[in-house]
């Protein structure tokens, strides 16, 4: 190994250097701490230092302090030589950053043994540094992948749009580790829109994959339509039928405990009539044009929990100027520094105060960010807003 | 997560010693109860006195244990005892009373 000997006494340097080079080490020499630092900076292969205590310009303890504060790219193991045997001196040496010490006159066999210990520590440090870098690299790759997966999910969501007098808009803020939120809507005939929002339990890739699979199912009209015709001969769309069907299909088992909460609805864009089913989902909010906020609250089990659960629908009418807001619990469970949650009450009174501002969704997200004090969401946050225009618009499309 | 096990009559009473049942605890939780069921225990009482918060993964795990019991041939019961306010709200909101018997205390669950 390469060893730097630091000593102001030429005879001491000479004898140490002879002994250690005889043992097969490559030796570098310095007369004081200042020279030693320069040498360590220029020769990056030196990882062991044997230093005297008392030296002009820069003494041993000061050299130790500098080595520790300069953060060299490799670990440097320092053995201090001291004439002092007092406890205080030893403590001072070790506190200033030395790894080990030897009292003078130096016993060379002991020095060799202590340098071997130093070499083992240096080797261990190197192994740890390499492993640490591998882990850090792997983690940042995983984080990048998760972020890109979250963005891919967001890109799959339908564009905000207007059909007739109905406007559909949403915001989706994926959590750092990707979550299980998903939302969507689809026009199924001239004046019916179906919409949904789900939140798969847990976080991470399994939840995201499941929510992606569900979004695929929701886009399959053959799956979601009731196999019965209505009076006009069209297949009927009944939200509670869909909830019951999903609940039958996706029951939690002993080995798979994933489930999801859902709101699923059908809107008649002409009359503004909405029928919707909640399955363990936060209550949707009917935002009336006068600023009043009405909770659409149904006690219901999340999909997959209770076999044979019979889901019920709620009905409401969106008058021109009204809106319906569906959200996931990432909004209401976002926590501030004191670990207080945003909560349903706060959300409701915030929305009452806003009276349907044009940029309501952006302002709501800003409000949640302000509440928690940062932009890193620990759960997915998604909001779906369905708005009936005040003035009827005859153009469809 | 720490568990305390006590057998009274046919009931296995398990006290969960943690303030949270969340994603980080779910594996421990499932392993513990799966083991009990595999050893032949069929009547479980979960003492939730210490639990202040259950997240979505935690709730899924509790239901998964119930489903495991239901998949066994013999008759079985699973009760939740002494849920604290926030946990009780969650159980209420998600209609868990349709799946579990929920009692204000372990003593009530035993009678």
Tab-separated table of C-alpha atoms in Angstrom:
chain	number	residue	atom	x	y	z
A	1	UNK	CA	0.000	0.000	0.000
A	2	UNK	CA	0.941	3.662	-0.355
A	3	UNK	CA	1.745	5.386	2.925
A	4	UNK	CA	2.433	9.046	3.642
A	5	UNK	CA	4.864	9.671	6.492
A	6	UNK	CA	4.574	13.131	8.060
A	7	UNK	CA	7.356	14.156	10.463
A	8	UNK	CA	9.527	17.257	10.853
A	9	UNK	CA	12.510	15.264	12.175
A	10	UNK	CA	14.634	14.016	9.206
A	11	UNK	CA	16.007	11.002	11.133
A	12	UNK	CA	12.521	9.890	12.181
A	13	UNK	CA	11.281	10.209	8.567
A	14	UNK	CA	14.249	8.220	7.342
A	15	UNK	CA	13.927	5.352	9.765
A	16	UNK	CA	10.139	5.039	9.312
A	17	UNK	CA	10.499	5.167	5.570
A	18	UNK	CA	13.228	2.474	5.573
A	19	UNK	CA	11.269	0.131	7.798
A	20	UNK	CA	8.006	0.539	5.938
A	21	UNK	CA	9.471	0.301	2.436
A	22	UNK	CA	11.245	-2.886	3.527
A	23	UNK	CA	7.800	-4.232	4.377
A	24	UNK	CA	6.830	-3.626	0.759
A	25	UNK	CA	4.977	-0.308	1.008
A	26	UNK	CA	5.339	2.663	-1.336
A	27	UNK	CA	6.386	5.655	0.762
A	28	UNK	CA	5.635	9.372	0.369
A	29	UNK	CA	7.208	11.948	2.682
A	30	UNK	CA	6.129	15.297	4.114
A	31	UNK	CA	7.763	17.589	6.691
A	32	UNK	CA	4.565	19.046	8.170
A	33	UNK	CA	0.793	19.089	7.902
A	34	UNK	CA	0.705	21.647	5.090
A	35	UNK	CA	3.021	19.579	2.874
A	36	UNK	CA	1.043	16.453	3.771
A	37	UNK	CA	-2.227	18.003	2.538
A	38	UNK	CA	-0.599	19.018	-0.756
A	39	UNK	CA	0.743	15.496	-1.166
A	40	UNK	CA	-2.677	13.899	-0.455
A	41	UNK	CA	-4.264	16.193	-3.014
A	42	UNK	CA	-1.754	15.374	-5.741
A	43	UNK	CA	-1.436	11.610	-5.116
A	44	UNK	CA	-4.920	10.123	-5.010
A	45	UNK	CA	-3.624	6.615	-4.342
A	46	UNK	CA	-2.451	7.393	-0.794
A	47	UNK	CA	-4.941	6.067	1.736
A	48	UNK	CA	-2.780	5.676	4.857
A	49	UNK	CA	-1.083	8.451	6.813
A	50	UNK	CA	1.406	8.056	9.665
A	51	UNK	CA	1.820	11.466	11.241
A	52	UNK	CA	3.840	12.972	14.048
A	53	UNK	CA	1.994	15.116	16.591
A	54	UNK	CA	4.235	18.181	17.108
A	55	UNK	CA	5.325	19.879	13.884
A	56	UNK	CA	5.917	23.463	12.734
A	57	UNK	CA	3.442	25.166	10.343
A	58	UNK	CA	0.704	22.566	10.859
A	59	UNK	CA	0.662	20.004	13.655
A	60	UNK	CA	-0.823	16.491	13.615
A	61	UNK	CA	-4.275	17.215	15.106
A	62	UNK	CA	-4.794	20.170	12.719
A	63	UNK	CA	-3.794	17.975	9.780
A	64	UNK	CA	-6.388	15.398	10.911
A	65	UNK	CA	-9.097	18.061	11.091
A	66	UNK	CA	-8.263	19.287	7.593
A	67	UNK	CA	-8.314	15.772	6.130
A	68	UNK	CA	-11.740	15.126	7.649
A	69	UNK	CA	-13.256	18.442	6.535
A	70	UNK	CA	-11.842	18.373	2.994
A	71	UNK	CA	-13.916	15.308	2.035
A	72	UNK	CA	-11.416	13.452	-0.118
A	73	UNK	CA	-12.961	11.075	-2.630
A	74	UNK	CA	-11.447	8.111	-0.743
A	75	UNK	CA	-11.230	7.364	2.958
A	76	UNK	CA	-7.844	8.279	4.486
A	77	UNK	CA	-6.785	6.273	7.522
A	78	UNK	CA	-4.607	8.219	9.984
A	79	UNK	CA	-2.248	6.807	12.627
A	80	UNK	CA	-0.863	9.471	14.971
A	81	UNK	CA	2.485	9.129	16.670
A	82	UNK	CA	2.678	10.756	20.059
A	83	UNK	CA	5.200	11.143	22.798
A	84	UNK	CA	2.324	11.899	25.142
A	85	UNK	CA	0.739	9.076	27.009
A	86	UNK	CA	-1.872	11.126	28.803
A	87	UNK	CA	-5.495	10.261	28.330
A	88	UNK	CA	-6.322	13.875	27.356
A	89	UNK	CA	-3.829	13.838	24.467
A	90	UNK	CA	-5.179	10.558	23.126
A	91	UNK	CA	-8.732	11.866	23.299
A	92	UNK	CA	-7.663	15.074	21.511
A	93	UNK	CA	-5.973	13.101	18.732
A	94	UNK	CA	-8.934	10.793	18.155
A	95	UNK	CA	-11.412	13.683	18.384
A	96	UNK	CA	-9.562	15.644	15.726
A	97	UNK	CA	-10.092	12.762	13.316
A	98	UNK	CA	-7.250	10.258	13.824
A	99	UNK	CA	-8.224	6.598	13.532
A	100	UNK	CA	-5.482	5.199	15.727
A	101	UNK	CA	-2.372	6.253	17.671
A	102	UNK	CA	1.023	4.880	18.693
A	103	UNK	CA	3.287	6.152	21.402
A	104	UNK	CA	6.916	6.914	20.681
A	105	UNK	CA	9.440	5.360	20.583
A	106	UNK	CA	7.671	3.415	17.836
A	107	UNK	CA	7.527	-0.342	18.081
A	108	UNK	CA	7.744	-1.259	14.383
A	109	UNK	CA	5.991	-4.616	14.676
A	110	UNK	CA	3.109	-2.879	16.402
A	111	UNK	CA	3.075	-0.188	13.691
A	112	UNK	CA	2.912	-2.882	10.986
A	113	UNK	CA	-0.030	-4.556	12.773
A	114	UNK	CA	-1.886	-1.258	13.143
A	115	UNK	CA	-1.293	-0.376	9.486
A	116	UNK	CA	-2.768	-3.734	8.519
A	117	UNK	CA	-5.889	-2.847	10.515
A	118	UNK	CA	-5.924	0.478	8.683
A	119	UNK	CA	-5.678	-1.290	5.356
A	120	UNK	CA	-8.674	-3.480	6.245
A	121	UNK	CA	-10.724	-0.398	7.167
A	122	UNK	CA	-9.720	1.332	3.911
A	123	UNK	CA	-10.706	-1.766	1.906
A	124	UNK	CA	-14.046	-1.944	3.694
A	125	UNK	CA	-14.654	1.740	3.034
A	126	UNK	CA	-13.930	1.193	-0.653
A	127	UNK	CA	-16.324	-1.761	-0.893
A	128	UNK	CA	-19.015	0.233	0.885
A	129	UNK	CA	-18.486	3.223	-1.395
A	130	UNK	CA	-18.863	1.039	-4.494
A	131	UNK	CA	-21.982	-0.691	-3.139
A	132	UNK	CA	-23.411	2.631	-2.056
A	133	UNK	CA	-22.963	4.012	-5.551
A	134	UNK	CA	-24.623	0.948	-7.078
A	135	UNK	CA	-27.603	1.297	-4.738
A	136	UNK	CA	-27.896	5.044	-5.349
A	137	UNK	CA	-27.741	4.505	-9.120
A	138	UNK	CA	-30.335	1.720	-8.987
A	139	UNK	CA	-32.639	3.803	-6.797
A	140	UNK	CA	-32.475	6.807	-9.071
A	141	UNK	CA	-33.237	4.558	-12.074
A	142	UNK	CA	-36.273	3.156	-10.227
A	143	UNK	CA	-37.439	6.652	-9.254
A	144	UNK	CA	-37.050	7.865	-12.842
A	145	UNK	CA	-38.987	4.852	-14.122
A	146	UNK	CA	-41.786	5.400	-11.609
A	147	UNK	CA	-42.029	9.078	-12.538
A	148	UNK	CA	-42.161	8.211	-16.190
A	149	UNK	CA	-44.777	5.508	-15.525
A	150	UNK	CA	-46.864	8.057	-13.600
A	151	UNK	CA	-46.586	10.471	-16.525
A	152	UNK	CA	-47.587	7.685	-18.931
A	153	UNK	CA	-50.745	7.081	-16.881
A	154	UNK	CA	-51.546	10.802	-16.943
A	155	UNK	CA	-51.051	10.854	-20.723
A	156	UNK	CA	-53.619	8.063	-21.075
A	157	UNK	CA	-56.352	10.146	-19.448
A	158	UNK	CA	-58.933	11.705	-21.779
A	159	UNK	CA	-58.410	15.333	-22.783
A	160	UNK	CA	-60.528	17.954	-21.037
A	161	UNK	CA	-63.431	18.616	-23.388
A	162	UNK	CA	-66.866	20.023	-23.981
A	163	UNK	CA	-69.829	18.033	-25.204
A	164	UNK	CA	-72.916	20.125	-25.792
A	165	UNK	CA	-73.324	22.281	-22.725
A	166	UNK	CA	-71.272	19.939	-20.571
A	167	UNK	CA	-67.638	20.675	-19.769
A	168	UNK	CA	-65.355	17.954	-18.437
A	169	UNK	CA	-62.048	18.784	-16.824
A	170	UNK	CA	-59.686	17.137	-14.359
A	171	UNK	CA	-56.394	17.484	-12.507
A	172	UNK	CA	-54.188	14.536	-11.686
A	173	UNK	CA	-51.111	14.881	-9.469
A	174	UNK	CA	-49.360	11.510	-9.242
A	175	UNK	CA	-47.655	10.675	-5.963
A	176	UNK	CA	-43.868	10.328	-5.846
A	177	UNK	CA	-44.038	6.562	-5.919
A	178	UNK	CA	-46.989	6.324	-8.316
A	179	UNK	CA	-50.405	5.489	-6.907
A	180	UNK	CA	-53.591	3.840	-8.037
A	181	UNK	CA	-55.840	6.718	-9.126
A	182	UNK	CA	-57.530	6.684	-12.502
A	183	UNK	CA	-60.365	8.639	-14.035
A	184	UNK	CA	-62.149	8.802	-17.338
A	185	UNK	CA	-65.251	9.707	-19.304
A	186	UNK	CA	-66.790	8.745	-22.554
A	187	UNK	CA	-69.724	9.886	-24.661
A	188	UNK	CA	-71.901	6.870	-25.343
A	189	UNK	CA	-74.646	8.453	-27.423
A	190	UNK	CA	-75.867	11.914	-28.414
A	191	UNK	CA	-76.734	12.966	-24.913
A	192	UNK	CA	-75.224	10.546	-22.426
A	193	UNK	CA	-71.808	10.655	-20.860
A	194	UNK	CA	-70.403	8.061	-18.514
A	195	UNK	CA	-67.682	9.079	-16.101
A	196	UNK	CA	-65.716	7.376	-13.394
A	197	UNK	CA	-62.945	7.834	-10.903
A	198	UNK	CA	-61.192	5.042	-9.018
A	199	UNK	CA	-58.537	4.751	-6.355
A	200	UNK	CA	-56.845	1.363	-6.039
A	201	UNK	CA	-55.612	0.561	-2.518
A	202	UNK	CA	-51.909	0.854	-1.787
A	203	UNK	CA	-49.212	2.524	-3.870
A	204	UNK	CA	-46.566	1.569	-6.334
A	205	UNK	CA	-46.439	-0.570	-9.420
A	206	UNK	CA	-49.039	-3.223	-8.389
A	207	UNK	CA	-51.694	-0.557	-7.704
A	208	UNK	CA	-50.852	1.316	-10.916
A	209	UNK	CA	-51.039	-1.841	-13.031
A	210	UNK	CA	-54.398	-2.742	-11.535
A	211	UNK	CA	-55.812	0.747	-12.094
A	212	UNK	CA	-54.540	0.650	-15.675
A	213	UNK	CA	-56.306	-2.680	-16.220
A	214	UNK	CA	-59.514	-1.235	-14.744
A	215	UNK	CA	-59.372	1.749	-17.090
A	216	UNK	CA	-59.236	-0.733	-19.950
A	217	UNK	CA	-62.366	-2.476	-18.615
A	218	UNK	CA	-64.190	0.828	-18.177
A	219	UNK	CA	-63.623	1.694	-21.814
A	220	UNK	CA	-65.297	-1.542	-22.899
A	221	UNK	CA	-68.943	-0.681	-23.446
A	222	UNK	CA	-69.869	-4.346	-23.825
A	223	UNK	CA	-68.634	-4.875	-20.278
A	224	UNK	CA	-70.377	-1.932	-18.676
A	225	UNK	CA	-73.724	-2.056	-20.453
A	226	UNK	CA	-76.589	-3.965	-18.959
A	227	UNK	CA	-77.514	-6.887	-21.208
A	228	UNK	CA	-81.083	-5.576	-21.492
A	229	UNK	CA	-82.668	-3.140	-23.903
A	230	UNK	CA	-84.571	-0.089	-22.788
A	231	UNK	CA	-87.747	1.169	-24.429
A	232	UNK	CA	-85.759	2.742	-27.282
A	233	UNK	CA	-84.006	-0.557	-27.913
A	234	UNK	CA	-80.630	0.614	-26.578
A	235	UNK	CA	-78.591	-1.285	-24.039
A	236	UNK	CA	-79.098	0.320	-20.637
A	237	UNK	CA	-76.373	1.799	-18.533
A	238	UNK	CA	-77.054	1.492	-14.859
A	239	UNK	CA	-74.271	2.466	-12.471
A	240	UNK	CA	-75.253	0.063	-9.697
A	241	UNK	CA	-75.190	-2.834	-12.155
A	242	UNK	CA	-71.595	-1.983	-13.026
A	243	UNK	CA	-70.623	-1.677	-9.348
A	244	UNK	CA	-72.225	-5.020	-8.505
A	245	UNK	CA	-70.573	-6.686	-11.475
A	246	UNK	CA	-67.125	-5.334	-10.623
A	247	UNK	CA	-67.629	-6.279	-6.977
A	248	UNK	CA	-68.479	-9.827	-7.989
A	249	UNK	CA	-65.450	-10.070	-10.268
A	250	UNK	CA	-62.755	-8.451	-8.107
A	251	UNK	CA	-63.227	-9.891	-4.612
A	252	UNK	CA	-60.245	-9.775	-2.301
A	253	UNK	CA	-58.837	-13.235	-1.642
A	254	UNK	CA	-56.492	-14.566	1.019
A	255	UNK	CA	-53.564	-13.987	-1.347
A	256	UNK	CA	-54.663	-10.789	-3.116
A	257	UNK	CA	-55.801	-7.965	-0.880
A	258	UNK	CA	-56.070	-5.279	-3.561
A	259	UNK	CA	-59.382	-3.471	-3.872
A	260	UNK	CA	-60.572	-0.083	-5.046
A	261	UNK	CA	-62.948	2.728	-4.291
A	262	UNK	CA	-64.987	4.089	-7.141
A	263	UNK	CA	-67.501	6.642	-8.242
A	264	UNK	CA	-69.273	5.803	-11.464
A	265	UNK	CA	-71.993	7.872	-13.074
A	266	UNK	CA	-74.117	8.579	-16.109
A	267	UNK	CA	-75.024	12.110	-17.091
A	268	UNK	CA	-77.791	13.144	-19.429
A	269	UNK	CA	-76.238	16.210	-21.038
A	270	UNK	CA	-79.618	17.636	-22.088
A	271	UNK	CA	-81.468	17.388	-18.809
A	272	UNK	CA	-78.434	17.513	-16.515
A	273	UNK	CA	-79.689	14.422	-14.695
A	274	UNK	CA	-76.972	12.373	-13.092
A	275	UNK	CA	-77.217	8.940	-11.565
A	276	UNK	CA	-74.096	7.776	-9.819
A	277	UNK	CA	-72.858	5.079	-7.515
A	278	UNK	CA	-70.194	5.429	-4.837
A	279	UNK	CA	-68.219	2.427	-3.659
A	280	UNK	CA	-66.257	3.385	-0.540
A	281	UNK	CA	-65.296	6.588	-2.383
A	282	UNK	CA	-65.206	10.080	-0.853
A	283	UNK	CA	-68.575	11.817	-1.268
A	284	UNK	CA	-68.969	13.681	-4.554
A	285	UNK	CA	-69.837	17.350	-4.277
A	286	UNK	CA	-72.690	19.037	-6.079
A	287	UNK	CA	-71.536	22.636	-6.550
A	288	UNK	CA	-74.651	24.714	-7.101
A	289	UNK	CA	-74.510	27.913	-9.092
A	290	UNK	CA	-75.300	30.007	-6.005
A	291	UNK	CA	-72.203	28.662	-4.238
A	292	UNK	CA	-73.992	26.073	-2.093
A	293	UNK	CA	-72.155	22.739	-1.829
A	294	UNK	CA	-74.181	19.549	-1.391
A	295	UNK	CA	-72.504	16.310	-0.338
A	296	UNK	CA	-73.562	13.208	-2.239
A	297	UNK	CA	-72.768	10.828	0.558
A	298	UNK	CA	-73.452	7.123	0.365
A	299	UNK	CA	-72.176	4.682	2.908
A	300	UNK	CA	-70.871	1.853	0.792
A	301	UNK	CA	-68.146	-0.758	0.714
A	302	UNK	CA	-65.155	-0.405	-1.605
A	303	UNK	CA	-65.254	-2.766	-4.576
A	304	UNK	CA	-63.921	-6.203	-3.688
A	305	UNK	CA	-64.561	-6.255	0.038
A	306	UNK	CA	-68.044	-7.529	0.738
A	307	UNK	CA	-69.442	-10.263	-1.488
A	308	UNK	CA	-73.085	-9.685	-2.449
A	309	UNK	CA	-72.997	-6.052	-1.387
A	310	UNK	CA	-75.835	-4.262	-3.146
A	311	UNK	CA	-74.769	-0.862	-4.367
A	312	UNK	CA	-77.313	1.955	-4.460
A	313	UNK	CA	-77.443	4.908	-6.784
A	314	UNK	CA	-77.841	8.557	-5.957
A	315	UNK	CA	-79.561	10.944	-8.290
A	316	UNK	CA	-79.159	14.651	-8.770
A	317	UNK	CA	-79.754	17.230	-11.458
A	318	UNK	CA	-77.080	19.613	-12.645
A	319	UNK	CA	-78.904	22.825	-13.473
A	320	UNK	CA	-77.215	25.217	-15.904
A	321	UNK	CA	-74.364	26.778	-13.910
A	322	UNK	CA	-74.019	23.781	-11.565
A	323	UNK	CA	-71.047	21.427	-11.385
A	324	UNK	CA	-70.176	18.054	-9.910
A	325	UNK	CA	-66.779	17.465	-8.310
A	326	UNK	CA	-65.421	13.960	-7.690
A	327	UNK	CA	-62.095	13.574	-5.888
A	328	UNK	CA	-59.936	10.931	-4.280
A	329	UNK	CA	-58.865	10.833	-0.644
A	330	UNK	CA	-55.397	12.126	-1.574
A	331	UNK	CA	-57.057	15.577	-1.459
A	332	UNK	CA	-58.705	15.271	1.949
A	333	UNK	CA	-55.958	13.207	3.588
A	334	UNK	CA	-53.075	15.499	2.616
A	335	UNK	CA	-51.292	16.436	5.819
A	336	UNK	CA	-49.670	19.634	7.000
A	337	UNK	CA	-46.549	19.860	9.175
A	338	UNK	CA	-48.559	19.215	12.334
A	339	UNK	CA	-49.956	16.056	10.715
A	340	UNK	CA	-53.461	17.537	10.536
A	341	UNK	CA	-55.376	16.367	7.488
A	342	UNK	CA	-57.000	18.763	4.999
A	343	UNK	CA	-60.328	17.045	5.637
A	344	UNK	CA	-63.776	17.054	4.090
A	345	UNK	CA	-65.051	20.029	6.098
A	346	UNK	CA	-62.195	22.243	4.929
A	347	UNK	CA	-62.701	21.138	1.332
A	348	UNK	CA	-66.392	21.896	1.520
A	349	UNK	CA	-65.994	25.352	3.047
A	350	UNK	CA	-63.182	26.164	0.618
A	351	UNK	CA	-65.444	25.306	-2.321
A	352	UNK	CA	-68.297	27.340	-0.823
A	353	UNK	CA	-66.014	30.348	-0.570
A	354	UNK	CA	-64.844	29.949	-4.169
A	355	UNK	CA	-68.321	29.920	-5.706
A	356	UNK	CA	-67.198	28.076	-8.832
A	357	UNK	CA	-64.248	30.230	-9.834
A	358	UNK	CA	-63.255	29.606	-13.481
A	359	UNK	CA	-59.887	28.117	-12.484
A	360	UNK	CA	-61.397	26.147	-9.601
A	361	UNK	CA	-59.361	22.946	-10.102
A	362	UNK	CA	-55.999	24.746	-10.287
A	363	UNK	CA	-56.878	26.828	-7.244
A	364	UNK	CA	-57.926	23.720	-5.331
A	365	UNK	CA	-54.634	21.953	-6.101
A	366	UNK	CA	-52.759	25.126	-5.042
A	367	UNK	CA	-54.745	25.155	-1.804
A	368	UNK	CA	-53.745	21.544	-1.043
A	369	UNK	CA	-50.095	22.289	-1.887
A	370	UNK	CA	-50.193	25.310	0.429
A	371	UNK	CA	-51.764	23.167	3.154
A	372	UNK	CA	-49.089	20.498	3.068
A	373	UNK	CA	-46.311	23.016	2.393
A	374	UNK	CA	-44.683	21.186	-0.541
A	375	UNK	CA	-45.430	19.689	-3.944
A	376	UNK	CA	-44.503	16.073	-3.201
A	377	UNK	CA	-47.716	14.153	-2.865
A	378	UNK	CA	-47.647	11.054	-0.680
A	379	UNK	CA	-50.786	9.743	-2.407
A	380	UNK	CA	-52.210	10.384	-5.855
A	381	UNK	CA	-54.496	13.377	-6.002
A	382	UNK	CA	-57.160	13.491	-8.652
A	383	UNK	CA	-60.227	15.654	-9.208
A	384	UNK	CA	-62.884	15.359	-11.892
A	385	UNK	CA	-65.136	18.343	-12.577
A	386	UNK	CA	-68.302	18.118	-14.659
A	387	UNK	CA	-69.929	21.438	-15.359
A	388	UNK	CA	-73.165	22.394	-17.064
A	389	UNK	CA	-72.860	25.673	-18.956
A	390	UNK	CA	-75.205	28.452	-18.042
A	391	UNK	CA	-76.168	29.092	-21.658
A	392	UNK	CA	-77.225	26.142	-23.772
A	393	UNK	CA	-74.877	25.483	-26.624
A	394	UNK	CA	-76.439	23.762	-29.590
A	395	UNK	CA	-73.122	22.743	-31.145
A	396	UNK	CA	-72.117	19.237	-30.230
A	397	UNK	CA	-68.668	17.807	-30.548
B	1	UNK	CA	-45.569	-4.911	14.434
B	2	UNK	CA	-45.936	-6.606	17.831
B	3	UNK	CA	-48.777	-8.959	18.658
B	4	UNK	CA	-50.049	-10.300	21.941
B	5	UNK	CA	-51.889	-13.597	21.794
B	6	UNK	CA	-54.369	-14.876	24.357
B	7	UNK	CA	-56.735	-17.818	24.160
B	8	UNK	CA	-60.086	-17.647	25.901
B	9	UNK	CA	-62.763	-20.264	25.327
B	10	UNK	CA	-62.555	-20.934	21.578
B	11	UNK	CA	-61.384	-17.413	20.830
B	12	UNK	CA	-57.922	-16.305	19.819
B	13	UNK	CA	-57.630	-12.748	21.061
B	14	UNK	CA	-54.858	-10.836	19.321
B	15	UNK	CA	-53.876	-7.370	20.473
B	16	UNK	CA	-52.039	-5.282	17.870
B	17	UNK	CA	-49.311	-3.211	19.468
B	18	UNK	CA	-48.821	-0.303	17.100
B	19	UNK	CA	-50.490	3.025	16.488
B	20	UNK	CA	-50.858	2.350	12.765
B	21	UNK	CA	-51.857	-0.491	10.523
B	22	UNK	CA	-50.509	0.672	7.185
B	23	UNK	CA	-48.680	-0.551	4.082
B	24	UNK	CA	-45.421	-0.992	6.021
B	25	UNK	CA	-47.075	-3.355	8.537
B	26	UNK	CA	-49.249	-5.326	6.147
B	27	UNK	CA	-46.814	-8.178	5.495
B	28	UNK	CA	-46.181	-8.803	9.211
B	29	UNK	CA	-49.875	-8.633	9.890
B	30	UNK	CA	-50.856	-11.088	7.164
B	31	UNK	CA	-48.070	-13.506	8.034
B	32	UNK	CA	-49.112	-13.582	11.693
B	33	UNK	CA	-52.786	-14.268	11.045
B	34	UNK	CA	-52.181	-16.675	8.164
B	35	UNK	CA	-50.057	-18.666	10.571
B	36	UNK	CA	-52.844	-18.707	13.193
B	37	UNK	CA	-55.398	-19.880	10.627
B	38	UNK	CA	-53.062	-22.563	9.332
B	39	UNK	CA	-52.596	-23.797	12.913
B	40	UNK	CA	-56.365	-24.360	13.000
B	41	UNK	CA	-57.611	-21.216	14.801
B	42	UNK	CA	-61.089	-20.352	13.511
B	43	UNK	CA	-62.392	-17.730	15.937
B	44	UNK	CA	-60.408	-14.520	15.919
B	45	UNK	CA	-60.874	-11.343	17.913
B	46	UNK	CA	-58.666	-8.414	16.880
B	47	UNK	CA	-58.120	-6.007	19.750
B	48	UNK	CA	-57.682	-2.623	18.019
B	49	UNK	CA	-57.335	-0.533	21.188
B	50	UNK	CA	-53.846	0.724	20.254
B	51	UNK	CA	-54.501	1.373	16.562
B	52	UNK	CA	-55.140	5.027	15.774
B	53	UNK	CA	-55.025	4.788	11.991
B	54	UNK	CA	-55.656	2.181	9.306
B	55	UNK	CA	-54.771	3.043	5.717
B	56	UNK	CA	-56.180	1.500	2.544
B	57	UNK	CA	-53.601	-1.309	2.465
B	58	UNK	CA	-54.236	-2.079	6.148
B	59	UNK	CA	-57.981	-2.367	5.589
B	60	UNK	CA	-57.332	-4.664	2.615
B	61	UNK	CA	-55.193	-6.914	4.815
B	62	UNK	CA	-57.871	-7.206	7.521
B	63	UNK	CA	-60.435	-8.168	4.870
B	64	UNK	CA	-57.998	-10.648	3.273
B	65	UNK	CA	-57.690	-12.475	6.623
B	66	UNK	CA	-61.482	-12.645	6.880
B	67	UNK	CA	-61.629	-14.060	3.331
B	68	UNK	CA	-58.997	-16.625	4.270
B	69	UNK	CA	-61.149	-17.751	7.226
B	70	UNK	CA	-64.241	-17.875	5.016
B	71	UNK	CA	-62.416	-20.118	2.567
B	72	UNK	CA	-61.845	-22.732	5.306
B	73	UNK	CA	-64.460	-25.461	5.519
B	74	UNK	CA	-65.144	-25.236	9.251
B	75	UNK	CA	-67.349	-22.531	10.775
B	76	UNK	CA	-65.388	-19.405	11.684
B	77	UNK	CA	-65.815	-15.931	13.175
B	78	UNK	CA	-63.726	-12.786	13.089
B	79	UNK	CA	-64.542	-9.827	15.333
B	80	UNK	CA	-63.017	-6.401	15.613
B	81	UNK	CA	-62.886	-5.051	19.150
B	82	UNK	CA	-62.373	-1.574	20.585
B	83	UNK	CA	-61.835	0.449	17.388
B	84	UNK	CA	-60.754	4.029	18.150
B	85	UNK	CA	-62.631	7.016	16.713
B	86	UNK	CA	-60.805	7.354	13.357
B	87	UNK	CA	-60.746	3.600	12.802
B	88	UNK	CA	-64.420	3.363	13.716
B	89	UNK	CA	-65.236	6.087	11.161
B	90	UNK	CA	-63.394	4.159	8.468
B	91	UNK	CA	-65.163	0.891	9.346
B	92	UNK	CA	-68.491	2.697	9.362
B	93	UNK	CA	-67.925	4.534	6.064
B	94	UNK	CA	-66.917	1.328	4.286
B	95	UNK	CA	-69.804	-0.746	5.768
B	96	UNK	CA	-67.419	-3.198	7.410
B	97	UNK	CA	-70.161	-4.124	9.896
B	98	UNK	CA	-71.591	-6.227	7.070
B	99	UNK	CA	-68.417	-8.322	7.062
B	100	UNK	CA	-67.280	-8.261	10.704
B	101	UNK	CA	-68.894	-8.199	14.109
B	102	UNK	CA	-67.620	-4.993	15.681
B	103	UNK	CA	-67.605	-4.593	19.470
B	104	UNK	CA	-66.723	-1.676	21.765
B	105	UNK	CA	-64.424	-3.923	23.845
B	106	UNK	CA	-62.838	-7.368	23.939
B	107	UNK	CA	-65.143	-8.320	26.845
B	108	UNK	CA	-68.170	-7.533	24.679
B	109	UNK	CA	-66.730	-9.633	21.880
B	110	UNK	CA	-66.420	-12.616	24.234
B	111	UNK	CA	-70.016	-12.584	25.389
